[in-house]
Tab-separated table of N, CA and C in Angstrom:
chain	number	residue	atom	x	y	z
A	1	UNK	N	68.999	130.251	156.470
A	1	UNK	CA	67.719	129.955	155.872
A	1	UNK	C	67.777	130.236	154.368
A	2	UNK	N	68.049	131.199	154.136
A	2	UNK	CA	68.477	131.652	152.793
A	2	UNK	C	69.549	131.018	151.866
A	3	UNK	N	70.199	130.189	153.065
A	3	UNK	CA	71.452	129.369	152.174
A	3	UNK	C	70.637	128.400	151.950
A	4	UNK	N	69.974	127.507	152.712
A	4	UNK	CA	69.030	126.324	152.329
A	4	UNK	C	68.180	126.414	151.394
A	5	UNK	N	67.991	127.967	151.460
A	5	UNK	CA	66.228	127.737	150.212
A	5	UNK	C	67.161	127.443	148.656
A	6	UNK	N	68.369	127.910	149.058
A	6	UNK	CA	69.278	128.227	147.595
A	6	UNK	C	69.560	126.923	146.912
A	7	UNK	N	70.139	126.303	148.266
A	7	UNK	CA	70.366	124.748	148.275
A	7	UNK	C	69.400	123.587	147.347
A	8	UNK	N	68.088	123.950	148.128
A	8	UNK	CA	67.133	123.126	147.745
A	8	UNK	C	66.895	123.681	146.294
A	9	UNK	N	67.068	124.914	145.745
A	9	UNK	CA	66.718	125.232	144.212
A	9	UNK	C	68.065	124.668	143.141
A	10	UNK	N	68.975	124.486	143.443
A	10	UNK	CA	69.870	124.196	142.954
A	10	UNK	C	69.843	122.591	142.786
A	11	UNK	N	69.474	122.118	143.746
A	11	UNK	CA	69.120	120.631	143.764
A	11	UNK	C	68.208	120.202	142.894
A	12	UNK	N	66.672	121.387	142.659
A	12	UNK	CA	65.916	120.842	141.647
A	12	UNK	C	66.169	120.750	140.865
A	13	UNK	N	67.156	122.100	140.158
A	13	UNK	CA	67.575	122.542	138.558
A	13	UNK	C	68.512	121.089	138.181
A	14	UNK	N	69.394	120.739	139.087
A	14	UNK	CA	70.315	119.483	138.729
A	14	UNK	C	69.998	118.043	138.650
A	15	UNK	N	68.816	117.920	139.641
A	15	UNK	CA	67.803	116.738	139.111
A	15	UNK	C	66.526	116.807	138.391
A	16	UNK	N	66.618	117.811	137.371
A	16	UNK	CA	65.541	118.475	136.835
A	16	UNK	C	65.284	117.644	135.678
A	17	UNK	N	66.405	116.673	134.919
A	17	UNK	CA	66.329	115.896	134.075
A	17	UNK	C	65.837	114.157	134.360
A	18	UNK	N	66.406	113.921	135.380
A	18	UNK	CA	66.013	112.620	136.381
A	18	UNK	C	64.198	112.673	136.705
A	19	UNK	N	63.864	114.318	137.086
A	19	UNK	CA	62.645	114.269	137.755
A	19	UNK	C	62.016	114.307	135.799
A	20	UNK	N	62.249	115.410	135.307
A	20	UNK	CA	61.488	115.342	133.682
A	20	UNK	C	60.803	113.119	133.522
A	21	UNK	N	62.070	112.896	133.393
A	21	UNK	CA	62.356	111.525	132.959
A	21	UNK	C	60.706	110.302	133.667
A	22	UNK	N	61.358	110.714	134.916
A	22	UNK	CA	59.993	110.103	135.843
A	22	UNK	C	58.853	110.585	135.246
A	23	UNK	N	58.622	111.870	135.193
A	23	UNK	CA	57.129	112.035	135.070
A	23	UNK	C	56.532	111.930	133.521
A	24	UNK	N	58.108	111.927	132.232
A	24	UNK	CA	57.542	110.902	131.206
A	24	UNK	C	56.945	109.420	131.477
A	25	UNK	N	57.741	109.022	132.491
A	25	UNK	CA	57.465	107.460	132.456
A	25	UNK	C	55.979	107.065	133.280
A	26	UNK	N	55.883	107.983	134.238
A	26	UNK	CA	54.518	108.033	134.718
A	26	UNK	C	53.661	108.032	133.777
A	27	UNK	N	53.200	109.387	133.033
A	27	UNK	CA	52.569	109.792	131.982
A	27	UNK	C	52.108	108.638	131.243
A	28	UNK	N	53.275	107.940	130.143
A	28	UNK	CA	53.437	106.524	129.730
A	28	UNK	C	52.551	105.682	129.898
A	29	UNK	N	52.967	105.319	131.231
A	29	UNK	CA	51.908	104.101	132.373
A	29	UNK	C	50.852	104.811	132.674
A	30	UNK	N	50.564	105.928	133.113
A	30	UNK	CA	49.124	106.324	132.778
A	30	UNK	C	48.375	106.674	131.781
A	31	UNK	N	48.702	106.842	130.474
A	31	UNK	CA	48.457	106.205	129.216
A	31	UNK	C	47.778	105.042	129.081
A	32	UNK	N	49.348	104.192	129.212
A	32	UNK	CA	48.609	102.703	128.686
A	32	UNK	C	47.436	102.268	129.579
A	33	UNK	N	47.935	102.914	131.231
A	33	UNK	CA	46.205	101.818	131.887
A	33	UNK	C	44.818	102.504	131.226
A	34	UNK	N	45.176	104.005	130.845
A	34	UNK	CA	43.782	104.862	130.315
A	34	UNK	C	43.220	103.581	129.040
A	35	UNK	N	44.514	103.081	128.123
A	35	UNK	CA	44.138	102.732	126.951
A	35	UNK	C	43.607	101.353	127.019
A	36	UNK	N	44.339	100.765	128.393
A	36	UNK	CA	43.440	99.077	128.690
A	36	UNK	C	41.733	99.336	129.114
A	37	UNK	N	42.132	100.077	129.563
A	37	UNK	CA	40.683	100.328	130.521
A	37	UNK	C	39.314	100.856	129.551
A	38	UNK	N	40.022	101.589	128.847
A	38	UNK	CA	39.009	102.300	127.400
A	38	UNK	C	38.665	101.117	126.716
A	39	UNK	N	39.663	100.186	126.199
A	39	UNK	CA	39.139	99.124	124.855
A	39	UNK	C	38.806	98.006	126.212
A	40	UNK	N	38.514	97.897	127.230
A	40	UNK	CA	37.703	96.652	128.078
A	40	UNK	C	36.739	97.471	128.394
A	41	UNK	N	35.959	99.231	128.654
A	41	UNK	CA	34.848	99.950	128.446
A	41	UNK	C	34.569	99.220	126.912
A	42	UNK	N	34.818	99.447	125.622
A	42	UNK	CA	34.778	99.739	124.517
A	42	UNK	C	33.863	97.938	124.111
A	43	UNK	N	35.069	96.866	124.967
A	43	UNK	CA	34.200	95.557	124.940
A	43	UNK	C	33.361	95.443	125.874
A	44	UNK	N	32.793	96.092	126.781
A	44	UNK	CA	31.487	95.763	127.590
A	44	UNK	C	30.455	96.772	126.752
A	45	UNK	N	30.838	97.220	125.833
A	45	UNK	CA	29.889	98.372	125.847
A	45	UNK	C	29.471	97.624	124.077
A	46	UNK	N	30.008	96.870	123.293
A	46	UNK	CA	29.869	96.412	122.380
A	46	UNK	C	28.550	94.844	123.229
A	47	UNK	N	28.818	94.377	124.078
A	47	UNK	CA	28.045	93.297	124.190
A	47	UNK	C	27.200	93.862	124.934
A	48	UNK	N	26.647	94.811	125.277
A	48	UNK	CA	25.196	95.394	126.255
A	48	UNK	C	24.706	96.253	124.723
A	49	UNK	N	25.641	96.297	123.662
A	49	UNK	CA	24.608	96.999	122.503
A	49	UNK	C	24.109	95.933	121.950
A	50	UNK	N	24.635	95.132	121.699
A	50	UNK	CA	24.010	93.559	121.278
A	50	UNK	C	22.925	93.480	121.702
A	51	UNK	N	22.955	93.340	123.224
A	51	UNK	CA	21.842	92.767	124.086
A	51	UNK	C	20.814	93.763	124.077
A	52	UNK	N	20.876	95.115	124.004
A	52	UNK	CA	19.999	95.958	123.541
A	52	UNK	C	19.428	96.100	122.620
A	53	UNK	N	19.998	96.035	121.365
A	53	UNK	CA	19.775	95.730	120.459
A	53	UNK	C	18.543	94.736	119.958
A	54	UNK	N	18.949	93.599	120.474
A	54	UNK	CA	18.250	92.459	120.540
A	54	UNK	C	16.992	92.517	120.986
A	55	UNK	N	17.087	93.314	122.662
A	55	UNK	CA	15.859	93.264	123.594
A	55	UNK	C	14.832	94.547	122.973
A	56	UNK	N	15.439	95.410	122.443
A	56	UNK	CA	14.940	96.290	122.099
A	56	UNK	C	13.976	95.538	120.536
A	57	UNK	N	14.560	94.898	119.743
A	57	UNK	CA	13.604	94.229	118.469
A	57	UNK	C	12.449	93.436	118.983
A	58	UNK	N	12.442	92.895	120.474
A	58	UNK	CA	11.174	92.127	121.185
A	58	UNK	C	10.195	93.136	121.412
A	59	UNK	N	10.492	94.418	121.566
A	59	UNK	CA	9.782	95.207	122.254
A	59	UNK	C	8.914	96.391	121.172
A	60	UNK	N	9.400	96.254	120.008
A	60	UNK	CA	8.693	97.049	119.073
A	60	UNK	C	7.779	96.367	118.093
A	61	UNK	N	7.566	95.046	118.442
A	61	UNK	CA	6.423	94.799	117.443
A	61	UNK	C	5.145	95.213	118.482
A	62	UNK	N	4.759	94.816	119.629
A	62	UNK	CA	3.807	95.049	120.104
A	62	UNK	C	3.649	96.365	119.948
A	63	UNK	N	4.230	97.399	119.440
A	63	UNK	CA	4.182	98.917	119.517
A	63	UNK	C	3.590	99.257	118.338
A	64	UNK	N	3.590	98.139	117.308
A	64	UNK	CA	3.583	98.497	116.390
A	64	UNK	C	4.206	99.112	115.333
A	65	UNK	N	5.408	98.910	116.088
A	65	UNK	CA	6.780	99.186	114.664
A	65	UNK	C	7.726	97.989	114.480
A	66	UNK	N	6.897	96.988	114.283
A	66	UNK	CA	7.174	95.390	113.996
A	66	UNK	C	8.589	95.744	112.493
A	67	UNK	N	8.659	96.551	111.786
A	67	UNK	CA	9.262	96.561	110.397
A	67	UNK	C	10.696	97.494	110.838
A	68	UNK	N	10.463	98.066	112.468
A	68	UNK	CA	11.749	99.259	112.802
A	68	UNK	C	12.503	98.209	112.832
A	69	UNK	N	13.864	98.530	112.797
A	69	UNK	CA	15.502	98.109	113.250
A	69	UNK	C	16.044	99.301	113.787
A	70	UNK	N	16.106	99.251	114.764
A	70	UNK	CA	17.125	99.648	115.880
A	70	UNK	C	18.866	99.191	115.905
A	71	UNK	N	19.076	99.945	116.228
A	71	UNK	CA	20.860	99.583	116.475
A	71	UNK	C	21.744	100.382	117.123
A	72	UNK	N	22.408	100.023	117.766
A	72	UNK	CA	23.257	101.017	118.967
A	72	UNK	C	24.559	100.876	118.226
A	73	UNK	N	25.253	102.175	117.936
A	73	UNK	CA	26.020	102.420	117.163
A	73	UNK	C	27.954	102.909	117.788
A	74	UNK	N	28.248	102.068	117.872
A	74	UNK	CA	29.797	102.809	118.555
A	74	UNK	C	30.704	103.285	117.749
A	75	UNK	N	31.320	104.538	117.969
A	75	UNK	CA	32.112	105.080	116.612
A	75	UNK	C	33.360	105.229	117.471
A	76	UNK	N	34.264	105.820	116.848
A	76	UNK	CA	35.458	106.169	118.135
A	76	UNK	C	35.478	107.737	117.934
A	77	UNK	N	36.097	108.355	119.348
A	77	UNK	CA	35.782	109.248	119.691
A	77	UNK	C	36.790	109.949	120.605
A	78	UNK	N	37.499	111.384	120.001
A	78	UNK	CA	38.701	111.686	121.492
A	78	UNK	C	38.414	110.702	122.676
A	79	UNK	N	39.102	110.477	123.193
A	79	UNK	CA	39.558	110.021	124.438
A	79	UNK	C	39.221	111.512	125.297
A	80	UNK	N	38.687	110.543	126.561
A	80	UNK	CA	37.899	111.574	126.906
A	80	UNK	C	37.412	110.576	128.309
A	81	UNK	N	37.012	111.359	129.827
A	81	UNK	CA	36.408	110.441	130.965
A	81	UNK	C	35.398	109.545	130.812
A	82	UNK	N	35.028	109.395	129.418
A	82	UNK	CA	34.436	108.567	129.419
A	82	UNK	C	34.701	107.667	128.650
A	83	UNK	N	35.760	107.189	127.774
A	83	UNK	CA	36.333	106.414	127.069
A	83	UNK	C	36.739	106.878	125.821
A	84	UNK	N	36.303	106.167	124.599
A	84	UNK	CA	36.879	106.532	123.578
A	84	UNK	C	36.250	106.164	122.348
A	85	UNK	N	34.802	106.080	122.880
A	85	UNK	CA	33.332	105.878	122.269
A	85	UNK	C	32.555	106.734	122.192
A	86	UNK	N	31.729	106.999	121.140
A	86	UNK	CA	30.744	107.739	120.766
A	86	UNK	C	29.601	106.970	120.682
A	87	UNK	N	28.755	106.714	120.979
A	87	UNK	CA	27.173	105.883	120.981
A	87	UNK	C	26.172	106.201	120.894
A	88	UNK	N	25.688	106.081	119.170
A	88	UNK	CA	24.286	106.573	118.953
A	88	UNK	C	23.779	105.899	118.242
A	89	UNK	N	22.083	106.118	119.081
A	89	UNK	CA	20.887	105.035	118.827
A	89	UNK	C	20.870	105.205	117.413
A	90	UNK	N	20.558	104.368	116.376
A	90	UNK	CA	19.885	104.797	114.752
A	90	UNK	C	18.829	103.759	114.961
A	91	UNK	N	18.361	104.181	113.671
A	91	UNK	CA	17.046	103.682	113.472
A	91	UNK	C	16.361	103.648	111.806
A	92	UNK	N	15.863	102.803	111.343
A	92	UNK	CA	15.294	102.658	110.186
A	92	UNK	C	13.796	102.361	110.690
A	93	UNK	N	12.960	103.580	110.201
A	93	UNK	CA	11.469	103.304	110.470
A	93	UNK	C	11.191	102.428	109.495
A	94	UNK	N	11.138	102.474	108.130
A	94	UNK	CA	10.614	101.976	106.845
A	94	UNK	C	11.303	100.746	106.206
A	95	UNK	N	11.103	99.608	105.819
A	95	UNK	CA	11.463	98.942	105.103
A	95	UNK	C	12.550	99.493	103.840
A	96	UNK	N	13.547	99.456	103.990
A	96	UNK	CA	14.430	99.832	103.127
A	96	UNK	C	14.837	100.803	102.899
A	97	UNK	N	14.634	101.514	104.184
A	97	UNK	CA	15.055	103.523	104.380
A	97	UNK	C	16.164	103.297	104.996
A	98	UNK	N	17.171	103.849	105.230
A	98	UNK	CA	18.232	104.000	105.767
A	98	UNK	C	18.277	104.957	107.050
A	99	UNK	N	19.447	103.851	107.907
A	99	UNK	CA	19.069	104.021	109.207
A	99	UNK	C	19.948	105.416	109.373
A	100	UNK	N	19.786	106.078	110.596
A	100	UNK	CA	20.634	107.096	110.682
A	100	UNK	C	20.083	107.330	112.292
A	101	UNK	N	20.543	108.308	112.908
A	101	UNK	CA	20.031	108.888	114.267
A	101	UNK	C	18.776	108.913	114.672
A	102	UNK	N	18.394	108.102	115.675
A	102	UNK	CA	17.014	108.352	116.158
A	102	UNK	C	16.644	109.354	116.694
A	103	UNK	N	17.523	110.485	116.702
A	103	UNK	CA	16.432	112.101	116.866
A	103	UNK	C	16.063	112.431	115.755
A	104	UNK	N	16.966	112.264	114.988
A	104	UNK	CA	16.882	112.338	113.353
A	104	UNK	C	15.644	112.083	112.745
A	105	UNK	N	15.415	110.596	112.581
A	105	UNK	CA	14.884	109.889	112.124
A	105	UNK	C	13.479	109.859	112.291
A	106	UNK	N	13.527	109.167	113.611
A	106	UNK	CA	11.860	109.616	113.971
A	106	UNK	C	10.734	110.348	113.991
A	107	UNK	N	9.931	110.288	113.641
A	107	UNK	CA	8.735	111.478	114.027
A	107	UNK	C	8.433	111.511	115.678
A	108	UNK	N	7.864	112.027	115.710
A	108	UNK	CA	7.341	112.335	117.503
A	108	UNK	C	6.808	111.257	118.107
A	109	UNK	N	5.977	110.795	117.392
A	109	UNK	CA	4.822	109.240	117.948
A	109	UNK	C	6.105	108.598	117.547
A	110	UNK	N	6.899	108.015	116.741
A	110	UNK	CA	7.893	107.132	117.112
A	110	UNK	C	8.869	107.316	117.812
A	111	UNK	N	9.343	108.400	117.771
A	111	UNK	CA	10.593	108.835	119.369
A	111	UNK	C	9.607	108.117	120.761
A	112	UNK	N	8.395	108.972	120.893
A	112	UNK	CA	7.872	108.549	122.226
A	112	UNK	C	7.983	106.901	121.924
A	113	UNK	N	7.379	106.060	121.070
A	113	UNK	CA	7.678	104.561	121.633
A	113	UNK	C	8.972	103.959	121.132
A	114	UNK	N	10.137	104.684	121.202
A	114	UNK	CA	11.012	104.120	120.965
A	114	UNK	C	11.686	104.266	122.524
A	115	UNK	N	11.084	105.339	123.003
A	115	UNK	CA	12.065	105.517	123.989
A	115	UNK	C	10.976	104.592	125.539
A	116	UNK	N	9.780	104.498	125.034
A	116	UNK	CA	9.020	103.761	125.733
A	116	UNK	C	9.522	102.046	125.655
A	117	UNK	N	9.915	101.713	124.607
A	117	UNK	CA	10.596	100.271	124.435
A	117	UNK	C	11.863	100.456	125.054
A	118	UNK	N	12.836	101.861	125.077
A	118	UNK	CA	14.045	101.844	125.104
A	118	UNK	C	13.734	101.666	127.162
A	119	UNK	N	13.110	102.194	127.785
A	119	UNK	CA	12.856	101.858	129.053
A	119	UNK	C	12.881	100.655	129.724
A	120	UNK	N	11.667	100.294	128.767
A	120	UNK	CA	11.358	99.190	129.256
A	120	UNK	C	12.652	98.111	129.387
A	121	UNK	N	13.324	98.075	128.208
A	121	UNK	CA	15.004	96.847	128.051
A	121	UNK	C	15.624	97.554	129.275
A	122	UNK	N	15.845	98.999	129.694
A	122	UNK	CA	16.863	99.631	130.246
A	122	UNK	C	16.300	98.932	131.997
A	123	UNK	N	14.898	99.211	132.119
A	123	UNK	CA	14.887	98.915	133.704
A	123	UNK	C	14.380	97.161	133.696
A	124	UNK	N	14.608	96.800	132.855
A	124	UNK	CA	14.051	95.314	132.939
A	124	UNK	C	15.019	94.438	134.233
A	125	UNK	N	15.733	95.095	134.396
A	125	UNK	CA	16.528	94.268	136.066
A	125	UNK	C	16.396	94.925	137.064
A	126	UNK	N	15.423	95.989	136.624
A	126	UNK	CA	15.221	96.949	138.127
A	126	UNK	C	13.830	96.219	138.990
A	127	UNK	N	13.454	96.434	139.969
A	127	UNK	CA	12.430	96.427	140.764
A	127	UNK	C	12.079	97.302	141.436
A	128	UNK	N	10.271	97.583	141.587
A	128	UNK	CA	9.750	98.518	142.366
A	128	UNK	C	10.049	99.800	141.211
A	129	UNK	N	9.453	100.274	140.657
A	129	UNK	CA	9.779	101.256	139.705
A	129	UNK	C	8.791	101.730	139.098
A	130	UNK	N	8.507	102.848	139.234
A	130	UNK	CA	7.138	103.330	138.623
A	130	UNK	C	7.850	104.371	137.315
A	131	UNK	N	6.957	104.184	136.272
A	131	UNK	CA	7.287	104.737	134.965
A	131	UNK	C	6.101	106.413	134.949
A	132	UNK	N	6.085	107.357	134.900
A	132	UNK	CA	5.154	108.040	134.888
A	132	UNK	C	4.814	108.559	133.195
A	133	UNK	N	4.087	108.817	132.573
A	133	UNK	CA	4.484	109.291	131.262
A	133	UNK	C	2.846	110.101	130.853
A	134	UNK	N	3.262	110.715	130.710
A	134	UNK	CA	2.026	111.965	129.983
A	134	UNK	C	2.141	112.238	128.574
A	135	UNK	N	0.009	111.857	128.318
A	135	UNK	CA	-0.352	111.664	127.110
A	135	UNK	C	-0.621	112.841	126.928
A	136	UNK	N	-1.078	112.769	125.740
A	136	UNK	CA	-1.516	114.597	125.223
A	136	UNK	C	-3.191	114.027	124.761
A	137	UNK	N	-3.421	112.839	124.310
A	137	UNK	CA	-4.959	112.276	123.989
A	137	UNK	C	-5.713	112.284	125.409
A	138	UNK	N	-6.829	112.632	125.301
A	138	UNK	CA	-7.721	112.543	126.183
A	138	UNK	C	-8.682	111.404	125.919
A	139	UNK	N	-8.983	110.612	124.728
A	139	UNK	CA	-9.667	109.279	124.590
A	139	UNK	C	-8.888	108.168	125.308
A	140	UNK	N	-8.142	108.185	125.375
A	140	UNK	CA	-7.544	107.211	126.215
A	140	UNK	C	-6.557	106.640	125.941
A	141	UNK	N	-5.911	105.596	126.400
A	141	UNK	CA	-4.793	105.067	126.028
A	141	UNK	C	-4.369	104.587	124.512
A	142	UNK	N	-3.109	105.088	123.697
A	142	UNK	CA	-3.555	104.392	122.304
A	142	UNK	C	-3.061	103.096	122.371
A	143	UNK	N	-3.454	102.467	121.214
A	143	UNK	CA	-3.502	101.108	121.110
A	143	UNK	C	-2.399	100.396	121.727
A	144	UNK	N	-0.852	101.079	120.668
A	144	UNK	CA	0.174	100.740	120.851
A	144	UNK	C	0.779	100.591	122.095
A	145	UNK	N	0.312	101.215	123.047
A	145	UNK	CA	0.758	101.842	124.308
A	145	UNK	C	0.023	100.375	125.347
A	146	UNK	N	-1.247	100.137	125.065
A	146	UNK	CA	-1.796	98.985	125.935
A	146	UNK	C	-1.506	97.531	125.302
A	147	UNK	N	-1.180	97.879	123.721
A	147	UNK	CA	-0.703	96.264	123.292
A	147	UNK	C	0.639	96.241	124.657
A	148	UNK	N	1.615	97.311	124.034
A	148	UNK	CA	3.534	96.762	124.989
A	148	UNK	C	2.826	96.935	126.593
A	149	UNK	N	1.824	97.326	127.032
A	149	UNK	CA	1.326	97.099	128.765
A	149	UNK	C	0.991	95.466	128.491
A	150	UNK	N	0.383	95.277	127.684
A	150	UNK	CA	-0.270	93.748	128.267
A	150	UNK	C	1.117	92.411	127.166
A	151	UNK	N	1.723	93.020	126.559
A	151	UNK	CA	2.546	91.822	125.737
A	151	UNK	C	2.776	90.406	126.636
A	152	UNK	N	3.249	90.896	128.005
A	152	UNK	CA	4.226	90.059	128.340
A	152	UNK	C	3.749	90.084	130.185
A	153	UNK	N	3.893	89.329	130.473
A	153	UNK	CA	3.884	89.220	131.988
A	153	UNK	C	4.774	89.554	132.507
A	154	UNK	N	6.191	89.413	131.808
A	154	UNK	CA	7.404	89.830	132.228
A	154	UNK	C	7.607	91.474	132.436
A	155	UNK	N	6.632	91.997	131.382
A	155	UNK	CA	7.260	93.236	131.866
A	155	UNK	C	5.951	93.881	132.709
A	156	UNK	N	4.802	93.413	132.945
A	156	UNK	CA	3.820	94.248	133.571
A	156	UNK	C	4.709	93.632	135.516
A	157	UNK	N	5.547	92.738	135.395
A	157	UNK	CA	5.876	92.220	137.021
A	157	UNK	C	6.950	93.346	137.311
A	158	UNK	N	7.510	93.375	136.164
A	158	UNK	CA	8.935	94.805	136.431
A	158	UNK	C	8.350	96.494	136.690
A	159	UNK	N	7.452	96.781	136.094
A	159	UNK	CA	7.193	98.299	136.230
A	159	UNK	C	5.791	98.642	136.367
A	160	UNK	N	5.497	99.661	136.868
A	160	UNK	CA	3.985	99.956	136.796
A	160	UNK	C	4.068	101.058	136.325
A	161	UNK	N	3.602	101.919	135.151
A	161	UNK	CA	2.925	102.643	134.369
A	161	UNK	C	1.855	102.959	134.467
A	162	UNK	N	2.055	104.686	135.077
A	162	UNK	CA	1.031	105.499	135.094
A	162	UNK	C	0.501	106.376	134.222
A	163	UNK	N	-0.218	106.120	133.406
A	163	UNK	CA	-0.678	107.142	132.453
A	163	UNK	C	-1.208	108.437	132.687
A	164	UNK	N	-0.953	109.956	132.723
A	164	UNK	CA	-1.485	110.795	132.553
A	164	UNK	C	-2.033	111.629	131.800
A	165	UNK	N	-3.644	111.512	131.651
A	165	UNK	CA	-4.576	112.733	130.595
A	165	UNK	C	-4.014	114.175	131.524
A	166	UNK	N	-3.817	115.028	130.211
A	166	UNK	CA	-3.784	116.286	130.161
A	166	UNK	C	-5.243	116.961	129.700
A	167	UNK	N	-6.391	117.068	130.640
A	167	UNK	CA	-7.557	117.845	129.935
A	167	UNK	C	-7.315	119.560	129.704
């Protein structure tokens, strides 16, 4: 038993360069599929910012930030389980302000309807979906909030929105 265990260690140490070799070449090939797979993430993720992008500029005039630009931003980023992208929302509230991070950027009343537009594009292929969202006004719904409820038929058929007063 003791001659065998010896056996089998001697066997590793002498194919220790053969086995090294393999598990460079593995490594390698699991590399390159990480690196196909990242830049075909990297191109689906460039044409759903487009389309966000886009759907998202329909959705802020009724809000009343008809003058915002929005933009979904991809930077590169370690490699990492989730690719090799970094993706952040910016935003230019003002005519000729410069865009930068929408946590950044925004004030409070525009975060809330940015992220109220940002919903709406995000579940627009969902069905059956209730949105819940709590106001802090007790007069009632503000403007902005019942213009993007009634804009479109399209989106009052996708979601129902429940408003909650906090008295």
């Amino acid at each position: 038993e003791m001659w065998q265990d010896l056996q089998t260690r001697l066997s590793a140490i002498e194919g220790g360069d053969a086995h090294l070799a393999a598990l460079a070449a593995a490594e390698a090939a699991a590399d390159q599929a990480y690196q196909t797979a990242a830049a075909a993430l990297r191109s689906k993720r460039e044409a759903a910012a487009r389309a966000l992008d886009a759907a998202m500029a329909g959705e802020l005039a009724p809000l009343k930030m008809e003058r915002a630009v929005f933009t979904t931003a991809l930077t590169d980023a370690p490699a990492g389980p989730e690719g090799i992208d970094a993706v952040t929302f910016t935003v230019a509230t003002n005519p000729g302000a410069p865009a930068g991070p929408l946590n950044k950027i925004a004030s409070g009343g525009e975060l809330s309807r940015f992220l109220l537009a940002l919903k709406v594009c995000l579940t627009r292929q969902e069905s059956d979906i209730t949105m819940i969202f709590a106001l802090c006004a007790v007069d009632g719904l503000p403007k902005s909030f019942k213009a993007n409820i009634n804009s479109t038929d399209e989106t009052s058929n996708i979601i129902s929105i429940i408003f909650l007063k906090h008295f």
